[in-house]
Short mmCIF file of C-alpha atoms and ligand atoms in Angstrom, two decimals:
data_model
loop_
_atom_site.label_atom_id
_atom_site.label_comp_id
_atom_site.label_asym_id
_atom_site.label_seq_id
_atom_site.Cartn_x
_atom_site.Cartn_y
_atom_site.Cartn_z
CA MET A 1212 0.00 0.00 0.00
CA PRO A 1213 1.57 3.27 -1.11
CA GLY A 1214 3.25 5.16 1.73
CA VAL A 1215 1.65 3.07 4.48
CA PHE A 1216 3.86 0.87 6.62
CA GLN A 1217 3.84 -1.33 9.69
CA LEU A 1218 5.40 0.71 12.50
CA SER A 1219 6.93 -0.09 15.87
CA VAL A 1220 5.63 1.89 18.85
CA ASP A 1221 8.61 4.28 18.61
CA GLU A 1222 8.04 4.79 14.92
CA ALA A 1223 4.32 5.33 15.51
CA VAL A 1224 5.09 8.08 18.01
CA ARG A 1225 7.37 9.74 15.44
CA GLU A 1226 4.78 9.37 12.69
CA VAL A 1227 2.05 10.83 14.88
CA SER A 1228 4.31 13.66 15.93
CA GLY A 1229 4.54 14.65 12.27
CA ALA A 1230 0.78 14.36 11.90
CA VAL A 1231 0.10 16.49 14.96
CA ALA A 1232 2.55 19.10 13.65
CA VAL A 1233 0.52 19.56 10.46
CA GLY A 1234 -2.79 19.76 12.33
CA VAL A 1235 -4.17 16.22 12.44
CA ASN A 1236 -5.96 15.88 15.78
CA ALA A 1237 -7.07 12.25 15.79
CA VAL A 1238 -5.63 8.88 14.85
CA LEU A 1239 -7.08 5.41 14.37
CA LEU A 1240 -4.79 2.55 15.42
CA PHE A 1241 -4.53 -0.96 14.00
CA GLY A 1242 -2.30 -3.60 15.52
CA ILE A 1243 -0.26 -6.46 14.14
CA PRO A 1244 0.98 -8.86 16.82
CA ALA A 1245 4.32 -10.65 16.78
CA LYS A 1246 2.43 -13.96 16.79
CA LYS A 1247 -1.06 -14.80 15.54
CA ASP A 1248 -3.14 -17.65 16.97
CA ASP A 1249 -6.70 -18.97 16.76
CA ARG A 1250 -7.90 -17.08 19.86
CA ALA A 1251 -6.56 -13.64 18.82
CA THR A 1252 -4.66 -13.49 22.11
CA GLY A 1253 -2.67 -10.47 20.94
CA ALA A 1254 -5.85 -8.43 20.55
CA TYR A 1255 -6.59 -8.19 24.27
CA ALA A 1256 -3.12 -8.69 25.78
CA LYS A 1257 -2.33 -6.07 28.40
CA ASN A 1258 0.99 -5.52 26.67
CA GLY A 1259 -0.33 -5.98 23.17
CA ILE A 1260 0.97 -3.72 20.45
CA VAL A 1261 -2.10 -1.44 20.35
CA GLN A 1262 -2.26 -1.19 24.16
CA LYS A 1263 1.41 -0.17 24.21
CA ALA A 1264 0.97 2.29 21.37
CA VAL A 1265 -2.06 3.90 23.05
CA ARG A 1266 -0.14 4.39 26.28
CA ALA A 1267 2.86 5.86 24.44
CA LEU A 1268 0.74 8.19 22.31
CA LYS A 1269 -1.48 9.46 25.15
CA ASN A 1270 1.64 9.99 27.20
CA GLU A 1271 3.37 11.96 24.44
CA PHE A 1272 0.29 13.79 23.09
CA PRO A 1273 -2.38 14.11 25.81
CA GLU A 1274 -4.57 16.29 23.56
CA LEU A 1275 -4.56 13.82 20.66
CA LEU A 1276 -7.77 11.84 20.17
CA VAL A 1277 -6.73 8.20 20.06
CA ILE A 1278 -9.24 5.82 18.49
CA THR A 1279 -8.59 2.09 18.35
CA ASP A 1280 -9.89 -0.35 15.76
CA VAL A 1281 -11.41 -3.28 17.64
CA CYS A 1282 -11.23 -6.48 15.62
CA LEU A 1283 -9.72 -9.93 15.77
CA CYS A 1284 -8.62 -10.55 12.17
CA GLU A 1285 -5.12 -9.08 12.47
CA TYR A 1286 -4.52 -11.33 15.50
CA MET A 1287 -6.04 -14.55 14.18
CA SER A 1288 -3.87 -17.09 12.37
CA HIS A 1289 -6.79 -17.69 9.95
CA GLY A 1290 -7.40 -13.97 9.34
CA HIS A 1291 -11.12 -13.93 10.16
CA CYS A 1292 -12.78 -11.30 12.35
CA GLY A 1293 -14.19 -13.88 14.77
CA ILE A 1294 -13.63 -17.33 16.24
CA VAL A 1295 -13.64 -20.06 13.62
CA SER A 1296 -14.84 -23.61 14.11
CA VAL A 1297 -13.97 -26.27 11.58
CA THR A 1298 -16.30 -29.19 10.97
CA ARG A 1299 -15.70 -31.70 8.18
CA GLY A 1300 -13.05 -29.45 6.71
CA GLN A 1301 -15.45 -26.48 6.53
CA GLY A 1302 -14.59 -23.35 8.49
CA LYS A 1303 -17.38 -21.26 9.99
CA VAL A 1304 -17.14 -17.95 11.82
CA LEU A 1305 -18.98 -18.15 15.13
CA ASN A 1306 -20.82 -14.94 15.95
CA ASP A 1307 -21.75 -15.18 19.61
CA PRO A 1308 -18.56 -16.75 21.01
CA SER A 1309 -16.60 -13.95 19.31
CA LEU A 1310 -18.43 -11.23 21.25
CA ARG A 1311 -16.62 -11.99 24.48
CA LEU A 1312 -13.21 -11.58 22.86
CA LEU A 1313 -14.25 -8.37 21.13
CA ALA A 1314 -15.56 -6.94 24.41
CA ARG A 1315 -12.37 -7.94 26.17
CA THR A 1316 -10.32 -6.26 23.45
CA ALA A 1317 -12.30 -3.03 23.73
CA VAL A 1318 -11.92 -2.95 27.53
CA SER A 1319 -8.16 -3.52 27.24
CA HIS A 1320 -7.93 -0.57 24.84
CA ALA A 1321 -9.90 1.64 27.22
CA GLU A 1322 -7.68 0.55 30.10
CA ALA A 1323 -4.65 1.59 28.04
CA GLY A 1324 -6.23 5.02 27.60
CA ALA A 1325 -8.07 4.90 24.26
CA ASP A 1326 -10.49 7.81 23.87
CA ILE A 1327 -12.87 5.99 21.52
CA VAL A 1328 -13.14 2.33 20.55
CA ALA A 1329 -14.17 1.39 17.02
CA PRO A 1330 -15.41 -2.17 16.45
CA SER A 1331 -14.91 -3.18 12.80
CA ASP A 1332 -15.78 -6.89 12.95
CA MET A 1333 -19.49 -6.73 11.98
CA MET A 1334 -20.55 -9.55 14.34
CA ASP A 1335 -24.19 -9.13 15.38
CA GLY A 1336 -24.58 -7.78 18.89
CA ARG A 1337 -21.02 -6.62 19.38
CA VAL A 1338 -21.84 -3.00 20.12
CA GLY A 1339 -24.14 -4.06 22.96
CA ALA A 1340 -21.57 -6.52 24.29
CA ILE A 1341 -18.82 -3.92 24.17
CA ARG A 1342 -21.01 -1.24 25.76
CA MET A 1343 -21.89 -3.56 28.63
CA ALA A 1344 -18.29 -4.62 29.17
CA LEU A 1345 -17.00 -1.03 29.10
CA ASP A 1346 -19.66 0.10 31.56
CA GLY A 1347 -18.90 -2.84 33.82
CA ALA A 1348 -15.20 -2.00 33.83
CA GLY A 1349 -15.77 1.65 34.73
CA PHE A 1350 -15.54 3.09 31.23
CA SER A 1351 -19.09 4.31 30.79
CA ASP A 1352 -17.71 7.55 29.32
CA THR A 1353 -15.75 5.84 26.55
CA PRO A 1354 -17.68 6.28 23.29
CA ILE A 1355 -18.12 3.62 20.62
CA MET A 1356 -17.66 4.47 16.96
CA SER A 1357 -19.10 1.45 15.23
CA TYR A 1358 -18.30 0.31 11.73
CA ALA A 1359 -22.06 0.04 11.37
CA ALA A 1360 -22.52 -0.37 7.64
CA LYS A 1361 -19.41 -2.18 6.52
CA TYR A 1362 -19.62 -3.87 3.16
CA ALA A 1363 -17.76 -6.97 2.01
CA SER A 1364 -15.58 -4.98 -0.35
CA ALA A 1365 -12.76 -5.55 -2.80
CA TYR A 1366 -11.49 -2.10 -1.80
CA TYR A 1367 -9.90 -3.49 1.38
CA GLY A 1368 -7.19 -5.31 -0.59
CA PRO A 1369 -4.24 -2.97 0.08
CA PHE A 1370 -5.07 -2.82 3.81
CA ARG A 1371 -5.14 -6.61 4.14
CA ASP A 1372 -1.85 -6.73 2.32
CA ALA A 1373 -0.31 -4.11 4.63
CA ALA A 1374 -1.81 -5.65 7.77
CA ASP A 1375 -1.22 -9.23 6.69
CA SER A 1376 -4.87 -9.94 7.56
CA ALA A 1377 -6.45 -11.50 4.48
CA PRO A 1378 -8.62 -14.50 5.42
CA LYS A 1379 -6.74 -17.74 4.83
CA PHE A 1380 -9.92 -19.45 3.60
CA GLY A 1381 -13.30 -18.26 2.40
CA ASP A 1382 -14.27 -14.60 2.57
CA ARG A 1383 -15.97 -12.18 4.92
CA ARG A 1384 -19.41 -12.36 3.35
CA SER A 1385 -20.97 -14.20 6.28
CA TYR A 1386 -20.50 -11.10 8.44
CA GLN A 1387 -19.82 -8.11 6.20
CA MET A 1388 -22.61 -6.72 4.04
CA ASP A 1389 -23.71 -7.45 0.48
CA ALA A 1390 -22.81 -4.53 -1.81
CA ALA A 1391 -26.20 -4.79 -3.53
CA ASN A 1392 -28.17 -4.23 -0.34
CA ALA A 1393 -28.95 -0.70 0.81
CA GLU A 1394 -31.86 -1.38 3.20
CA GLU A 1395 -29.77 -3.72 5.31
CA ALA A 1396 -27.30 -0.91 5.94
CA LEU A 1397 -30.03 1.11 7.58
CA ARG A 1398 -31.07 -1.88 9.70
CA GLU A 1399 -27.46 -2.47 10.75
CA VAL A 1400 -27.07 1.19 11.73
CA GLN A 1401 -30.34 1.14 13.66
CA LEU A 1402 -29.30 -1.96 15.59
CA ASP A 1403 -25.92 -0.46 16.46
CA LEU A 1404 -27.57 2.74 17.68
CA GLU A 1405 -30.03 0.76 19.80
CA GLU A 1406 -27.11 -1.15 21.27
CA GLY A 1407 -25.37 2.09 22.23
CA ALA A 1408 -23.18 3.25 19.35
CA ASP A 1409 -22.29 6.94 19.63
CA ILE A 1410 -20.88 7.40 16.13
CA VAL A 1411 -21.81 5.27 13.14
CA MET A 1412 -19.58 4.63 10.18
CA VAL A 1413 -20.15 3.78 6.54
CA LYS A 1414 -17.37 1.89 4.81
CA PRO A 1415 -16.08 2.06 2.09
CA ALA A 1416 -16.94 5.68 1.33
CA LEU A 1417 -16.77 6.57 -2.36
CA ALA A 1418 -18.76 3.69 -3.80
CA TYR A 1419 -21.29 4.01 -0.96
CA LEU A 1420 -22.09 7.72 -0.82
CA ASP A 1421 -25.79 6.91 -1.22
CA ILE A 1422 -25.61 4.85 1.97
CA LEU A 1423 -23.76 7.62 3.77
CA TYR A 1424 -26.40 10.12 2.73
CA ARG A 1425 -29.26 7.88 3.83
CA VAL A 1426 -27.65 7.04 7.16
CA LYS A 1427 -27.09 10.70 8.01
CA LYS A 1428 -30.58 11.70 6.78
CA THR A 1429 -32.37 8.85 8.53
CA PHE A 1430 -30.70 8.90 11.94
CA GLY A 1431 -28.99 12.29 12.22
CA TYR A 1432 -26.26 10.77 14.33
CA PRO A 1433 -22.58 11.66 14.15
CA THR A 1434 -21.60 9.81 11.00
CA ALA A 1435 -18.16 8.79 9.81
CA ALA A 1436 -17.02 7.87 6.32
CA TYR A 1437 -14.00 5.61 5.92
CA ALA A 1438 -12.09 6.30 2.71
CA VAL A 1439 -10.53 2.85 2.55
CA SER A 1440 -7.18 1.56 1.38
CA GLY A 1441 -8.33 0.69 -2.15
CA GLU A 1442 -9.79 4.13 -2.77
CA TYR A 1443 -6.61 5.76 -1.57
CA SER A 1444 -4.29 3.42 -3.47
CA MET A 1445 -6.15 3.91 -6.75
CA MET A 1446 -5.78 7.66 -6.50
CA LYS A 1447 -2.12 7.41 -5.54
CA ALA A 1448 -1.41 5.04 -8.43
CA ALA A 1449 -3.23 7.18 -10.98
CA ALA A 1450 -1.47 10.28 -9.69
CA ALA A 1451 1.91 8.54 -9.80
CA ASN A 1452 1.23 7.79 -13.47
CA GLY A 1453 0.44 11.41 -14.16
CA TRP A 1454 -3.17 10.58 -15.05
CA VAL A 1455 -4.89 12.69 -12.38
CA ASP A 1456 -3.96 15.61 -10.17
CA GLU A 1457 -3.48 13.98 -6.76
CA ARG A 1458 -4.44 16.91 -4.60
CA ALA A 1459 -7.47 17.79 -6.71
CA VAL A 1460 -8.92 14.27 -6.88
CA ILE A 1461 -8.35 13.51 -3.21
CA MET A 1462 -9.90 16.79 -2.10
CA GLU A 1463 -12.83 16.35 -4.50
CA SER A 1464 -13.56 12.85 -3.23
CA LEU A 1465 -13.42 13.94 0.43
CA LEU A 1466 -15.66 16.88 -0.39
CA GLY A 1467 -18.16 14.41 -1.85
CA MET A 1468 -18.16 12.55 1.47
CA ARG A 1469 -18.81 15.78 3.37
CA ARG A 1470 -21.59 16.68 0.91
CA ALA A 1471 -23.16 13.27 1.42
CA GLY A 1472 -23.29 13.87 5.17
CA ALA A 1473 -20.02 12.75 6.74
CA ASP A 1474 -19.19 14.54 9.97
CA ILE A 1475 -15.94 12.61 10.27
CA ILE A 1476 -13.66 11.33 7.51
CA ILE A 1477 -11.11 8.62 8.10
CA THR A 1478 -8.45 8.84 5.40
CA TYR A 1479 -4.90 7.70 4.74
CA ALA A 1480 -4.34 11.10 3.15
CA ALA A 1481 -4.93 12.93 6.44
CA CYS A 1482 -1.45 14.47 6.70
CA ASP A 1483 -1.47 15.70 3.11
CA VAL A 1484 -5.00 17.00 3.47
CA ALA A 1485 -4.13 18.85 6.67
CA ARG A 1486 -1.22 20.52 4.86
CA TRP A 1487 -3.37 21.40 1.84
CA LEU A 1488 -6.08 22.86 4.05
CA ALA A 1489 -3.51 24.90 5.94
CA ASP A 1490 -2.16 26.49 2.77
CA GLY A 1491 -5.63 27.14 1.45
C1 PBG B 626 -10.51 -5.10 10.16
C2 PBG B 626 -10.50 -3.93 9.23
C3 PBG B 626 -10.34 -3.93 7.85
C4 PBG B 626 -10.32 -2.60 7.46
C5 PBG B 626 -10.49 -1.84 8.61
N1 PBG B 626 -10.63 -2.69 9.68
C6 PBG B 626 -10.13 -5.05 6.90
C7 PBG B 626 -11.22 -5.97 6.56
O1 PBG B 626 -12.34 -5.87 7.04
O2 PBG B 626 -10.90 -6.89 5.81
C8 PBG B 626 -10.12 -2.12 6.06
C9 PBG B 626 -9.52 -0.79 5.96
C10 PBG B 626 -9.09 -0.37 4.61
O3 PBG B 626 -9.21 -1.09 3.59
O4 PBG B 626 -8.59 0.75 4.54
N2 PBG B 626 -11.71 -5.80 10.18
ZN1 ZN B 627 -11.53 -7.80 11.15
#
């Protein structure tokens, strides 16, 4: 993925320091453990990579908003977002047993000092399970930004490559959404809000601006758009070939997300965008 790398905690602090310097005020963290297993142990380890990074970043930049992606796929040897059971050679992602691990992961992030947790797994009921676990652990003030309408998308390719998190078998269609279905996105968002989500996200962004618009219009909640790795990489590649003007196309696409109703945009171009905005 162009310009996006796996970083150690030290390197992450340096990277964020550069981001803060140009005016970026929030970051979203993803972790890659030294060892993956079939229980995603690294996801909720007290000294896991994200927990360490959160502590280091909050220590270094107390004003920075630190959001953590809560999922299991980067920590699972099989690359799925939940627990997998195999019967007769067929793997199946188990929804309910995964909730406990997701909740545990979210609490461990909050304990490390995360300002917002962002579950991206798309298991049913995870927002409620995480809300209950956070409240029970004394983190009733920690908000949840849920990846509420997350589609099973080919646009996640560069991320999975960078995070080494592509599923080893099958795909994510048993938990992520069908690209053809718009109504289900609204139901997913409604469920997440009922379970206690504070911010709802639509992902990917560009190919789903209609969904973004409907989510904002229907619920009026703080709504985030995630401009995913594939969207970013396509623009970078086209720009590198001299086919499009990088700054112009990135700004135009982010503007489209704002126009469609995004209150928050998550983008790999954040540092560039902050610089462009600063120089008008
Ligand atoms: C983890 C997760 C993914 C992304 C964000 N969180 C990968 C996936 O669902 O396969 C994708 C981000 C991107 O493509 O930029 N569940
Ligand atoms: Zn995942």
